[in-house]
Coordinates of C-alpha atoms in Angstrom, one line a residue:
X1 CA 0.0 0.0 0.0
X2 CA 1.4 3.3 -0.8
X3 CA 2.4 6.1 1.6
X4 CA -0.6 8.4 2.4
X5 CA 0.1 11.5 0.9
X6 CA 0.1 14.7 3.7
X7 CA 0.6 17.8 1.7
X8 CA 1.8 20.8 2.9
X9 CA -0.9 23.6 2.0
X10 CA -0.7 27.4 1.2
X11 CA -1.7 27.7 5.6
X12 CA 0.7 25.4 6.5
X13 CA -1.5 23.2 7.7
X14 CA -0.7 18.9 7.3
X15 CA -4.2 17.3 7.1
X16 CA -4.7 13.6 7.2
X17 CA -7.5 12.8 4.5
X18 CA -8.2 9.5 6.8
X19 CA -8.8 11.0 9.9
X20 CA -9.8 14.4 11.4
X21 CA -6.5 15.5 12.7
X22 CA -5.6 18.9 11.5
X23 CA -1.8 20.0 12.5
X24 CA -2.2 24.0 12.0
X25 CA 1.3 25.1 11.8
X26 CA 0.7 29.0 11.4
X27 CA -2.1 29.5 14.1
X28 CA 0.2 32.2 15.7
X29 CA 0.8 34.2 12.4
X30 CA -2.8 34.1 12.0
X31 CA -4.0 35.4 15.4
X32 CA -5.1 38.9 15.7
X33 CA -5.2 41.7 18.7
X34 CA -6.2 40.1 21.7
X35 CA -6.9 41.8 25.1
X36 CA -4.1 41.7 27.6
X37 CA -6.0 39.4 30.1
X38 CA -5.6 36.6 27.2
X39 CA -2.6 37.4 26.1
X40 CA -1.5 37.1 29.3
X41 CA -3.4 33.5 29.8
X42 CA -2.0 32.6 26.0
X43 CA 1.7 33.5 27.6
X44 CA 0.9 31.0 30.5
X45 CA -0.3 28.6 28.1
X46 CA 3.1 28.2 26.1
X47 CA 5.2 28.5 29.4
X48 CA 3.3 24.9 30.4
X49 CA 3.6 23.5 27.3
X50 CA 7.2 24.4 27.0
X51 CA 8.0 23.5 30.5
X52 CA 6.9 20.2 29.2
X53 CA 9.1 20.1 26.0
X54 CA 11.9 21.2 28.1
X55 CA 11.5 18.3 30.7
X56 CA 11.2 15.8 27.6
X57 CA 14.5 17.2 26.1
X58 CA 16.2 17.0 29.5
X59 CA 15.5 13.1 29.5
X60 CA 12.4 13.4 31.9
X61 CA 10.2 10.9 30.0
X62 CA 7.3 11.1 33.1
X63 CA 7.3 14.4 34.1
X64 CA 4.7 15.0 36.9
X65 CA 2.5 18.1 37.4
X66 CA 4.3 19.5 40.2
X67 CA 7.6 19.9 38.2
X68 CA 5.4 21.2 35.1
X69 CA 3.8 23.7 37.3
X70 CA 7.5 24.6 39.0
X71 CA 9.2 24.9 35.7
X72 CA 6.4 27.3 34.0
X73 CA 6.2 29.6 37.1
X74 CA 2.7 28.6 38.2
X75 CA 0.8 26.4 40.3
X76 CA -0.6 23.1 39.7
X77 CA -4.4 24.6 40.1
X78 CA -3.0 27.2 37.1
X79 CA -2.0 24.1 35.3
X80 CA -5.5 22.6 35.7
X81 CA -7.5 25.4 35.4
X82 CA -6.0 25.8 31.7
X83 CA -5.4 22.5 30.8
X84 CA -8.3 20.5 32.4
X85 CA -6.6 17.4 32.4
X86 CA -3.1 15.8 31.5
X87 CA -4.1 14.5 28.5
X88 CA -5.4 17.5 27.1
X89 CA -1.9 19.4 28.0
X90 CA -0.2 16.4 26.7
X91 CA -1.9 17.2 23.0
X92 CA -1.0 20.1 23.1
X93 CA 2.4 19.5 24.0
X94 CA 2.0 17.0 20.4
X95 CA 1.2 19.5 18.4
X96 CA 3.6 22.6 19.7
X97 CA 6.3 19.7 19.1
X98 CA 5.0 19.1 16.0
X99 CA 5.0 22.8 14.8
X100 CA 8.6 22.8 15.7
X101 CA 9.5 19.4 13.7
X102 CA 7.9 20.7 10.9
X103 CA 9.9 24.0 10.4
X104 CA 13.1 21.9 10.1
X105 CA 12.4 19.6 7.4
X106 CA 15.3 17.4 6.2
X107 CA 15.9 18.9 2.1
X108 CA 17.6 16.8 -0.1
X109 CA 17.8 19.2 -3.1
X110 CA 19.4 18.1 -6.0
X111 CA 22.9 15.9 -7.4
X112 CA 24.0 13.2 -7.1
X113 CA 22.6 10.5 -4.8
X114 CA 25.8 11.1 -2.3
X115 CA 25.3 15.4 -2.3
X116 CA 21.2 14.5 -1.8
X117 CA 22.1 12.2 1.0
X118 CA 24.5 14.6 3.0
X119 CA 22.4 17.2 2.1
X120 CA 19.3 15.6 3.5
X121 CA 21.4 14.8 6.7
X122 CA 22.6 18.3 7.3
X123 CA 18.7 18.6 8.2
X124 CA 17.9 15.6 9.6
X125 CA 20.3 15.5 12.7
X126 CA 18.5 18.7 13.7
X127 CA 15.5 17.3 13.6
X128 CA 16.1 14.3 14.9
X129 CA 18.1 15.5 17.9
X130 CA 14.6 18.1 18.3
X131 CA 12.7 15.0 17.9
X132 CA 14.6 12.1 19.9
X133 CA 13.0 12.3 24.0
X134 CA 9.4 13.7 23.3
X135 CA 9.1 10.8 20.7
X136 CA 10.4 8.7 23.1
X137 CA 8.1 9.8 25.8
X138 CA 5.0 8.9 23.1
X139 CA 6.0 5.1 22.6
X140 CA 6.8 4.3 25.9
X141 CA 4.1 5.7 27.4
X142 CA 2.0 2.8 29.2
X143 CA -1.4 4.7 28.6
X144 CA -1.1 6.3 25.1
X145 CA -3.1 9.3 24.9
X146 CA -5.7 8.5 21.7
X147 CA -5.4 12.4 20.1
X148 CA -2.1 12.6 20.9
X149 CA -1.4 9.0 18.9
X150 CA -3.4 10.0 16.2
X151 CA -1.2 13.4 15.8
X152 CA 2.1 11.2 15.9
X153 CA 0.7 8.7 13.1
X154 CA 0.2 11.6 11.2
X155 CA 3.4 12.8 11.3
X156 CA 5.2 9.6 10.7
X157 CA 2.7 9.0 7.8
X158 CA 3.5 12.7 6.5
X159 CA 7.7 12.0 7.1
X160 CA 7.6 9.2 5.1
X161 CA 6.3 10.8 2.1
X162 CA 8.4 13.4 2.8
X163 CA 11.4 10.7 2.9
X164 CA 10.2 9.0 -0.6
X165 CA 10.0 12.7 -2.4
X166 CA 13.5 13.0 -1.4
X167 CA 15.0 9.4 -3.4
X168 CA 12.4 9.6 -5.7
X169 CA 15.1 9.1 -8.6
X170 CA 15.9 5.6 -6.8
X171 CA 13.1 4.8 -5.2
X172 CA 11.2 5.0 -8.8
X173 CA 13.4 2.7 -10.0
X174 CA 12.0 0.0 -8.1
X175 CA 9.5 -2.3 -8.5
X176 CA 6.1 -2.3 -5.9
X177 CA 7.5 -4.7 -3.3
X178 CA 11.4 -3.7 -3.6
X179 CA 10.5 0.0 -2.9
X180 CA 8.4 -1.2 0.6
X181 CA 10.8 -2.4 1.6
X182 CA 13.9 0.1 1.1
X183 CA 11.3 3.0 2.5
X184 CA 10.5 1.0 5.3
X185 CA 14.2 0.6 5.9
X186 CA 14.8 4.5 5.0
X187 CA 12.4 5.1 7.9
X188 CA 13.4 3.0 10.3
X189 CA 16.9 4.8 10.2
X190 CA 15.8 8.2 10.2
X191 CA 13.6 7.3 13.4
X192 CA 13.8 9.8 16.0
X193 CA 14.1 6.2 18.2
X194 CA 16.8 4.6 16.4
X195 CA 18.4 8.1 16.6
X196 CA 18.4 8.1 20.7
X197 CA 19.6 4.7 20.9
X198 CA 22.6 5.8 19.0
X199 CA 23.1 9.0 21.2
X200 CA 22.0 7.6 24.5
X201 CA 23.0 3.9 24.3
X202 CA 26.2 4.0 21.9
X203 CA 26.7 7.0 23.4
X204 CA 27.9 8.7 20.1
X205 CA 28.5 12.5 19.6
X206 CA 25.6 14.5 17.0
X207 CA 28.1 14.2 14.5
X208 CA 28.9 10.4 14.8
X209 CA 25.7 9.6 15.1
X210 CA 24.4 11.8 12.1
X211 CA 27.8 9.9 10.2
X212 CA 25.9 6.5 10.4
X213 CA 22.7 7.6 9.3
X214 CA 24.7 8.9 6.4
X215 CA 26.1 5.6 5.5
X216 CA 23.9 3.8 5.8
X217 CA 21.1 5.7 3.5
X218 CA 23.8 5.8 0.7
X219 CA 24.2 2.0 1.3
X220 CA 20.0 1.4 1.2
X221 CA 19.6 3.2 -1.8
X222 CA 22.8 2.4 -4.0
X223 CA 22.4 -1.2 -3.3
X224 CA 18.4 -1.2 -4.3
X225 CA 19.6 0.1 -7.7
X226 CA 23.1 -1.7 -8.3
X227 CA 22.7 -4.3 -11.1
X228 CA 22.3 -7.6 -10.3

């Protein structure tokens, strides 16, 4: 089955035609005056959700409320009273991370197979080391959050579109079954998972670890099109 196809519109938004999930990427640019009473509550709103991001980042995979609350400056009844519930400050958390992943998209450009793959690297370490503990936090979790699975799905479905626009030239050279498989090994390397194992567990640098992403992507593809 082919990749579902998440196009990036004229609004920046991603939608997913086979769901309802809707990842508005320039809600901000689009906002108009607003009173000081919400911007104020708006201010307090990204403070929580960043405190979040920041605790993530920092290798906190569980944070709790009280050191949300303590990081954004505001008590855990603030926290509430905004949020409702965890799980609706953990979507939001999704999607804010999301916004961020999304402005740094890996770009292959053009050349040869070896420029297009150091190229698309030169992105893709950012991202990845952006990307690595909040998508950690999302698969380990013991309760997934439903919205907040539905959000990563999208994303995953929309990266590896994004990932078969980039080695189009070999990937189209393929036939049906042989180009499954290399794009589900082109994704499974460029994982923001696979790419915390190699910085957490090898323990390698950015630059070591981005190195054998590298390689292997130019190994994938060149040996799917060698002649047999």
């Amino acid at each position: 089955m082919p990749p579902t196809d998440l196009p990036v519109g004229d609004d920046l938004d991603i939608v997913d035609p086979t769901s309802d999930i809707t990842i508005d990427l320039d809600a901000e640019a689009r906002k108009g005056p607003i009173d000081g009473r919400h911007a104020r509550s708006e201010r307090s709103r990204q403070a929580m959700v960043d405190a979040v991001l920041d605790l993530l980042n920092e290798g906190n995979a569980r944070p709790s409320s009280a050191q949300i609350a303590e990081r954004a400056g505001v008590t855990q009844r603030t926290l509430f009273n905004q949020f409702g519930d965890m799980e609706t400050l953990i979507s939001a958390v999704a999607s804010r991370q999301t916004q961020r992943i999304l402005k740094v998209l890996p770009n292959a450009g053009t050349g040869s197979l070896s420029e297009r793959v150091s190229a698309y690297c030169d992105g893709l370490e950012v991202m990845l080391e952006e990307a690595m503990h909040v998508r950690w936090a999302v698969v380990t979790n013991p309760t997934p959050i439903a919205r907040t699975t539905a959000v990563m799905s999208t994303v995953r479905d929309f990266m590896r579109q994004h990932l078969a626009d980039a080695f189009d030239p070999e990937l189209a050279q393929l036939d049906d079954s042989e180009h499954q498989i290399v794009l589900d090994a082109l994704e499974i390397e460029t994982d923001p998972v696979v790419w915390r194992t190699r910085r957490v567990q090898q323990e390698l640098t950015v630059a070591e670890a981005r190195a054998a992403v590298e390689r292997t992507i130019q190994a994938l593809l060149r040996d799917a099109v060698a002649p047999s």
